[in-house]
Short mmCIF file of C-alpha atoms and ligand atoms in Angstrom, two decimals:
data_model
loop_
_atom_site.label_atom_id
_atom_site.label_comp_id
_atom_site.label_asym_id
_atom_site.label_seq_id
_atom_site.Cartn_x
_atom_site.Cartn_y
_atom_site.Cartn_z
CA UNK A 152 0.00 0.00 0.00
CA UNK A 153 1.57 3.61 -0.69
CA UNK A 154 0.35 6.09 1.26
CA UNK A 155 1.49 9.61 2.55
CA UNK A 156 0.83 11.61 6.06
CA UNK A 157 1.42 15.65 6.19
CA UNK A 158 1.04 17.87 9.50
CA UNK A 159 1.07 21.69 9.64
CA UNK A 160 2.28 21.87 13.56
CA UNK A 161 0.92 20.68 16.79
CA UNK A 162 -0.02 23.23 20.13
CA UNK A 163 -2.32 25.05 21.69
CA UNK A 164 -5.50 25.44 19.33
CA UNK A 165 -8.54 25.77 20.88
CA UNK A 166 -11.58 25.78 18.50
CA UNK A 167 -12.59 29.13 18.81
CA UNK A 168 -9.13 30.45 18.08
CA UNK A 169 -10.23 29.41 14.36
CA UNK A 170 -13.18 31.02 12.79
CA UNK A 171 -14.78 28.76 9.85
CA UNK A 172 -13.16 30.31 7.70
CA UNK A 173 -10.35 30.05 8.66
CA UNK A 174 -10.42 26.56 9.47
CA UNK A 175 -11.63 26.16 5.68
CA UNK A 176 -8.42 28.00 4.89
CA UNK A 177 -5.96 25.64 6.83
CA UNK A 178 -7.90 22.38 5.38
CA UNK A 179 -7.41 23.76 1.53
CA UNK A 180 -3.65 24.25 2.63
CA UNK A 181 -3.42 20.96 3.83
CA UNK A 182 -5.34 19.43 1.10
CA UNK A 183 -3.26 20.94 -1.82
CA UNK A 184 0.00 19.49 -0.33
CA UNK A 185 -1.76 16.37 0.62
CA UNK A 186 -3.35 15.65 -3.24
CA UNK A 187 0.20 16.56 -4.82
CA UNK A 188 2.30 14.51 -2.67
CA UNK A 189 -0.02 11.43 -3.04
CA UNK A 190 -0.50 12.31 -6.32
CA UNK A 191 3.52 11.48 -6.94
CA UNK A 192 3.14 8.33 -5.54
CA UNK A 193 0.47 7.33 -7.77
CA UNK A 194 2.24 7.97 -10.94
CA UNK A 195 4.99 5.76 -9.34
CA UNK A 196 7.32 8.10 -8.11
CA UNK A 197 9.44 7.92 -5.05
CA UNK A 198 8.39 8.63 -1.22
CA UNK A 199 11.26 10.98 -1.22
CA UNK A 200 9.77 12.81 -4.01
CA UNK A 201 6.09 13.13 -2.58
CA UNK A 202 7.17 14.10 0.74
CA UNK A 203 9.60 17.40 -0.63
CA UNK A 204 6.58 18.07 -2.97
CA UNK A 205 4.23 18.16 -0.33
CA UNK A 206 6.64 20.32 2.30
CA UNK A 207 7.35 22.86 -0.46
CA UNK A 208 3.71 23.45 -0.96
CA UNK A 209 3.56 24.09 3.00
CA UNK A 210 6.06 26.64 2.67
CA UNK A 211 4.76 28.75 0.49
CA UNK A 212 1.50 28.48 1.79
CA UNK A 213 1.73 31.68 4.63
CA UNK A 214 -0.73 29.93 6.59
CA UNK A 215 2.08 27.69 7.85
CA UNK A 216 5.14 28.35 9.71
CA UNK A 217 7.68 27.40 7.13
CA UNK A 218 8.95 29.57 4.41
CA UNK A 219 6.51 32.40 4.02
CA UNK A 220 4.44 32.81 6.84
CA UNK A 221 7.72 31.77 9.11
CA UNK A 222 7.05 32.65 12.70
CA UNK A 223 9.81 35.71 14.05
CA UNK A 224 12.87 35.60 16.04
CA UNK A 225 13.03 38.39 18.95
CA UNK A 226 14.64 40.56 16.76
CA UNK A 227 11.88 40.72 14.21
CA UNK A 228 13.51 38.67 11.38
CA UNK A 229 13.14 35.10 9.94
CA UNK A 230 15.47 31.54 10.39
CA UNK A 231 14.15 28.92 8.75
CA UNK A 232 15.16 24.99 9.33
CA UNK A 233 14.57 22.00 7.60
CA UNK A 234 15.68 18.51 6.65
CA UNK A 235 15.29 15.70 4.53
CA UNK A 236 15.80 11.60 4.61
CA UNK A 237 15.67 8.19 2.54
CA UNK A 238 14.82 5.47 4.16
CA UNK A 239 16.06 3.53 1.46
CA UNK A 240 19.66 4.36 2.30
CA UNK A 241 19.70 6.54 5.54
CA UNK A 242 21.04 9.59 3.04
CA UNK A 243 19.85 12.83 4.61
CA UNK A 244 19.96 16.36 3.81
CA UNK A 245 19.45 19.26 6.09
CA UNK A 246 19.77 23.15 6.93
CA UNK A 247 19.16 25.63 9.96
CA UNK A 248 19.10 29.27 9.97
CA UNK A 249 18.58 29.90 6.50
CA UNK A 250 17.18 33.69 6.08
CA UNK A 251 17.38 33.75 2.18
CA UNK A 252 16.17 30.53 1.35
CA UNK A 253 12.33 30.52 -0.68
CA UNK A 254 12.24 26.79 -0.07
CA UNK A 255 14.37 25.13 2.95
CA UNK A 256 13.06 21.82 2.05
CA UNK A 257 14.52 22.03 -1.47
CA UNK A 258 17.98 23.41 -0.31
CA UNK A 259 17.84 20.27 2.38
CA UNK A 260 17.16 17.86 -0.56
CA UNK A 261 20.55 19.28 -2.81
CA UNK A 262 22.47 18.62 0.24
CA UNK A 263 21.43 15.40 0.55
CA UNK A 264 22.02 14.76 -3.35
CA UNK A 265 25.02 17.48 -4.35
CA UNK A 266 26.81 17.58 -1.17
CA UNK A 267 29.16 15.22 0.96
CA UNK A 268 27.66 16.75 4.00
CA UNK A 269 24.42 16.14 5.83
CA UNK A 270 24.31 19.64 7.49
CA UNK A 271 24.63 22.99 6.75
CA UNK A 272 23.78 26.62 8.21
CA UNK A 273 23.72 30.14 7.55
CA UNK A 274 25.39 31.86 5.08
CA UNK A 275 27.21 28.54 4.07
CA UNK A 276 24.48 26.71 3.27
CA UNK A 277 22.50 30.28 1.24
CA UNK A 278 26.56 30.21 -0.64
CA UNK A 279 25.55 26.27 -1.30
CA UNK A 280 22.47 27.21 -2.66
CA UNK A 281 23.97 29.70 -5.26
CA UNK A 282 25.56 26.73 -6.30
CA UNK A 283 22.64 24.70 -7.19
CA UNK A 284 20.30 27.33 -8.36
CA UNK A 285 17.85 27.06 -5.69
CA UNK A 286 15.77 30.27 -5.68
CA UNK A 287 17.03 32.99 -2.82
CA UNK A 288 14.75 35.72 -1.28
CA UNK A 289 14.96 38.80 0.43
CA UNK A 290 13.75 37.80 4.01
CA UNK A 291 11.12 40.30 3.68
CA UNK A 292 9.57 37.61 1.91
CA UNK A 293 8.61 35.38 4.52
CA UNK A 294 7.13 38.23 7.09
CA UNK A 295 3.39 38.29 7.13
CA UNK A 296 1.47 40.97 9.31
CA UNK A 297 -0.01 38.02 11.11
CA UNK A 298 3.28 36.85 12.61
CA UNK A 299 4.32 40.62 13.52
CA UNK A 300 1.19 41.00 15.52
CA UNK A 301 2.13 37.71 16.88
CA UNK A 302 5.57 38.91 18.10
CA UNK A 303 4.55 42.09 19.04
CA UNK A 304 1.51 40.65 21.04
CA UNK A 305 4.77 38.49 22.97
CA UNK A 306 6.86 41.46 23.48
CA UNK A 307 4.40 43.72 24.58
CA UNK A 308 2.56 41.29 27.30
CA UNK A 309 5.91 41.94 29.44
CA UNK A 310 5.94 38.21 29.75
CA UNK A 311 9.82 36.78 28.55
CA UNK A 312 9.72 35.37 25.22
CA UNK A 313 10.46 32.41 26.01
CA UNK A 314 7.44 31.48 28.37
CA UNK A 315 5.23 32.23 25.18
CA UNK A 316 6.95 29.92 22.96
CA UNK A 317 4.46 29.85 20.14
CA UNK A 318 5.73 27.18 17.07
CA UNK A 319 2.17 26.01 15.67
CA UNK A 320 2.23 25.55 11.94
CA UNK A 321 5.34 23.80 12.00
CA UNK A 322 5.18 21.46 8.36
CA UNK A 323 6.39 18.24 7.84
CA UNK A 324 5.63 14.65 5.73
CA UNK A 325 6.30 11.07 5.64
CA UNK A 326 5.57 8.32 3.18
CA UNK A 327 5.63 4.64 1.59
CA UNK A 328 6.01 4.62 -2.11
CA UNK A 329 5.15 1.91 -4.42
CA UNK A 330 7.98 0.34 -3.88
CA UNK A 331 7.79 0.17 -0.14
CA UNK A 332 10.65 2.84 0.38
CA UNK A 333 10.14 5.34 3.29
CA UNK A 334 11.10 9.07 3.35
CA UNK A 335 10.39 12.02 5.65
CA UNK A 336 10.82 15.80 5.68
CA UNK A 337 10.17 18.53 8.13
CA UNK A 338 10.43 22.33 7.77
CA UNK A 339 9.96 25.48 10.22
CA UNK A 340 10.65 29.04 11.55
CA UNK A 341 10.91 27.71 14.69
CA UNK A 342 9.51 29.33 17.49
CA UNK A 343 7.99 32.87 17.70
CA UNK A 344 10.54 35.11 19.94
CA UNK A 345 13.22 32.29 19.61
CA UNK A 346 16.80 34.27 20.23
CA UNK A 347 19.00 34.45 16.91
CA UNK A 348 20.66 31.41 16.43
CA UNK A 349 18.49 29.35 17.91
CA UNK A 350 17.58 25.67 16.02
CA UNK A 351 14.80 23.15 17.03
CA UNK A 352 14.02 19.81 16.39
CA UNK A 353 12.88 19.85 12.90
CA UNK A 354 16.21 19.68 10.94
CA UNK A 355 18.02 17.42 13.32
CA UNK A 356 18.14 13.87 11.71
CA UNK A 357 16.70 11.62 14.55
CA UNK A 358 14.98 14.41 16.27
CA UNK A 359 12.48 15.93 14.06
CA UNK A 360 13.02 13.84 11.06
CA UNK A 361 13.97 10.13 10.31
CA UNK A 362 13.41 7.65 7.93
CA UNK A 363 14.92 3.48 7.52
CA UNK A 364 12.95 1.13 5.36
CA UNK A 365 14.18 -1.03 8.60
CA UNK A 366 11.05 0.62 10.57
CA UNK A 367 9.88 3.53 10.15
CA UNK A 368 9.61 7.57 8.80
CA UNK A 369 8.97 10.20 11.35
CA UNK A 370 8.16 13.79 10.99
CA UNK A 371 7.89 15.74 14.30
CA UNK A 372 6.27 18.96 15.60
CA UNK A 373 6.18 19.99 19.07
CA UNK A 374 8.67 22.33 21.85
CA UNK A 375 11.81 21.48 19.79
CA UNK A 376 14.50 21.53 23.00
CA UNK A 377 12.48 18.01 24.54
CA UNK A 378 12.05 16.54 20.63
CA UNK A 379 16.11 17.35 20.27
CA UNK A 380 16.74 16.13 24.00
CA UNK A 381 14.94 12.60 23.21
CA UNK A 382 15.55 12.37 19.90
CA UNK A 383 11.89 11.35 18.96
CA UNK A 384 11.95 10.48 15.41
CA UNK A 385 14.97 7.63 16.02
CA UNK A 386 13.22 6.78 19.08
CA UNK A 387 9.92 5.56 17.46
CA UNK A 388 12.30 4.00 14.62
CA UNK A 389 14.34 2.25 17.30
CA UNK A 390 11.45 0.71 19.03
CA UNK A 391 9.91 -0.59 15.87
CA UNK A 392 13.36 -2.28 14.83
CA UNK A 393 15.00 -3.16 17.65
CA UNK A 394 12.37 -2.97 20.40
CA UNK A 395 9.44 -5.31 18.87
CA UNK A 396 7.01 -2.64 19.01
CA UNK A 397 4.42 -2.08 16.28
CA UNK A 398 4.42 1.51 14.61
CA UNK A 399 1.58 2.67 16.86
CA UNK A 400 2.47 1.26 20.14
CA UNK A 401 6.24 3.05 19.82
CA UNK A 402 4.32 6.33 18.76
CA UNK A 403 2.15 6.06 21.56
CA UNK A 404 5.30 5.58 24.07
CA UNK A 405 7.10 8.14 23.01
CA UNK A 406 4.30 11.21 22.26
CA UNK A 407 1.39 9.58 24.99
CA UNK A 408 4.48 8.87 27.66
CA UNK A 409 7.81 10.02 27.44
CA UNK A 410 7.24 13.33 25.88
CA UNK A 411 3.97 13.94 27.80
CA UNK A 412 6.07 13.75 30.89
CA UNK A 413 8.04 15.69 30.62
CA UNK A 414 5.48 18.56 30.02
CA UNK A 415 6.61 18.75 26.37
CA UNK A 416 3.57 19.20 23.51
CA UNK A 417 3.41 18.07 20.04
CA UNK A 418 2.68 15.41 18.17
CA UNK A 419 4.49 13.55 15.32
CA UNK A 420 3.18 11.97 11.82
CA UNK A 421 4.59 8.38 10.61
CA UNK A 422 4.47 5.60 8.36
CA UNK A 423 5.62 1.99 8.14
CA UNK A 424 6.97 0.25 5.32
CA UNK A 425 3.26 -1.45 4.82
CA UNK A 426 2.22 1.92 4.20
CA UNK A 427 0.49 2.24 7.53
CA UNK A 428 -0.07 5.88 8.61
CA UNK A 429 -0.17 6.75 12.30
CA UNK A 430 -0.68 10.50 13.48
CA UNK A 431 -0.37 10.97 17.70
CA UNK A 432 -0.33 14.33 19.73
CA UNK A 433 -0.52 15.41 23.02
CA UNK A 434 -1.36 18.76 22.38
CA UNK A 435 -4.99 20.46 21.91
CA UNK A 436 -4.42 20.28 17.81
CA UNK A 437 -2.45 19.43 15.46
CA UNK A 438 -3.03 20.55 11.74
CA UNK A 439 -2.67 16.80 9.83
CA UNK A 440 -4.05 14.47 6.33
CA UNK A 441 -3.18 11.41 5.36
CA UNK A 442 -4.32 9.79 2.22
CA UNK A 443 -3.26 5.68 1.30
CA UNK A 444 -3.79 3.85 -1.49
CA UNK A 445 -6.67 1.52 0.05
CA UNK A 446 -8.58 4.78 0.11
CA UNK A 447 -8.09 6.43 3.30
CA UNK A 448 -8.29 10.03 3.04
CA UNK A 449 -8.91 12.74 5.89
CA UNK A 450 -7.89 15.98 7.31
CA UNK A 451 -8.02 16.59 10.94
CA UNK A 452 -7.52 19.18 13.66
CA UNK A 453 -8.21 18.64 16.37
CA UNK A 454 -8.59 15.04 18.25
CA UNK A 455 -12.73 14.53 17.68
CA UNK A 456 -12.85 16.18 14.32
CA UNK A 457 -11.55 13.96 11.54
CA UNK A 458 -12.95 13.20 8.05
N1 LIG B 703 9.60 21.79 16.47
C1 LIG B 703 9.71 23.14 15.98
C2 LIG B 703 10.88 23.81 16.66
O1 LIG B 703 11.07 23.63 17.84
C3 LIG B 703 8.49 23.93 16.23
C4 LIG B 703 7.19 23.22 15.97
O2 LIG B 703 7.17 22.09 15.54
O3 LIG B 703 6.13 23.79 16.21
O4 LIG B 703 11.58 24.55 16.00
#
């Protein structure tokens, strides 16, 4: 069975914080990447494919918090993160604290293929991407008034920034292709107010992403400091291949339990190499779809409200 799971960030989201029309906004959003990704796996292409087509349609959808839209840093400006892996051979691509960058997930993806390194940052990794012709933006680009009002609504409460750690809209995919090979990607401005510098979960491989045909593909969203301190993406992974646990039972250990507490919210989106989808948060929402091949298709929010 190929199938593919998307989320668009886990966190605080109580219902009336979305008016319908809003909600109808974020379920086109999620849609759209949802169709093209599975769409890539119909014609045969590869889960690594499907899941950068669906993150790059996150990114530029300013709904999200990943390329435009990106949540800001304390000082107003945008630092984007994101990775990329194969389950097929454990290759993996990532970036953090890109600020010129249109699409992190693509720039991920050529240093996966084009580069003998796994990670790179900053200006290095924008110089990389001259290299390869991937498409660079002022970082103007990315600000939307929404997440100014956001960040000034944080500075101005008098509460410290980092209290009000607000991430949702976080995007990320995993998937099964055809051929049974996994992949995952994850992308993000991290967390509104986070201090220059600062970089989360989502491109560490084994935190917020990771993929072996061995067990698993993980895509994360949540408080990124706990996902990096118990590296939750390997973790489910290791449990499935070493641990005997099925997909859901080491998802529900490691969101349900271990990250639960230790007060940390989020959720993560994953797939096993039968094509089985399993989506798990501990938060109030988390923006998710899945579509498979048997003909599972839905788009959720919140726990009680799937279709
Ligand atoms: N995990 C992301 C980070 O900490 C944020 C999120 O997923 O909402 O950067």
């Amino acid at each position: 069975m190929h199938s593919i799971a998307i989320h668009g960030g886990a966190g605080t989201l109580p219902r009336t914080a979305l008016t319908p029309d809003r909600e109808a906004a974020y379920r086109v959003g999620l849609s759209s990447a949802l169709d093209a990704g599975f769409a890539v796996l119909e014609a045969g292409g590869s889960s690594i494919d499907a899941v950068a087509t669906a993150v790059r349609i996150l990114e530029d959808d300013p709904l999200f918090n990943a390329g435009r839209g990106a949540v800001l840093t304390i000082e107003g400006t945008v630092e984007l993160d994101a990775s990329i892996m194969d389950g097929r051979n454990l290759a993996a691509g990532a970036v953090a604290g890109v600020s010129q960058v249109r699409n992190p997930v693509a720039l991920a993806r050529a240093v996966m293929d084009h580069s003998p390194h796994v990670m790179l940052i900053g200006t290095g990794a924008e110089a990389f991407a001259r290299t390869r012709d991937i498409e660079l933006v002022t970082n103007d680009y990315f600000k939307t008034e929404a997440r100014r009002e956001q960040l000034r609504r944080m500075l101005g409460g008098g509460a410290h920034p980092v209290n009000e750690l607000s991430s949702l809209g976080t995007v990320g995919a995993v998937a099964c292709d055809k051929a049974g090979n996994l992949a995952a990607a994850t992308s993000t401005g991290g967390m509104t107010g986070k201090r220059c510098g600062r970089v989360g979960d989502s491109p560490i491989i084994g935190a917020g992403t990771y993929a072996d045909n061995a067990s698993c593909a993980v895509s994360a969203t949540g408080h990124g400091e706990f996902f990096i301190r118990t590296a939750v993406a390997h973790d489910i992974c290791a449990r499935v291949a070493y641990g005997g646990a099925t997909l859901s039972q080491a998802v529900e250990a490691v969101v349900m339990k271990r990250l639960a507490n230790m007060g940390a919210e989020g959720g993560v989106i994953a797939v096993d190499g039968n094509g089985r989808i399993v989506m798990r948060f501990n938060s109030e929402g988390m923006f998710r779809g899945a579509r498979s091949s048997d003909g599972t298709q839905m788009i959720g929010i919140w726990p009680d409200r799937e279709e």
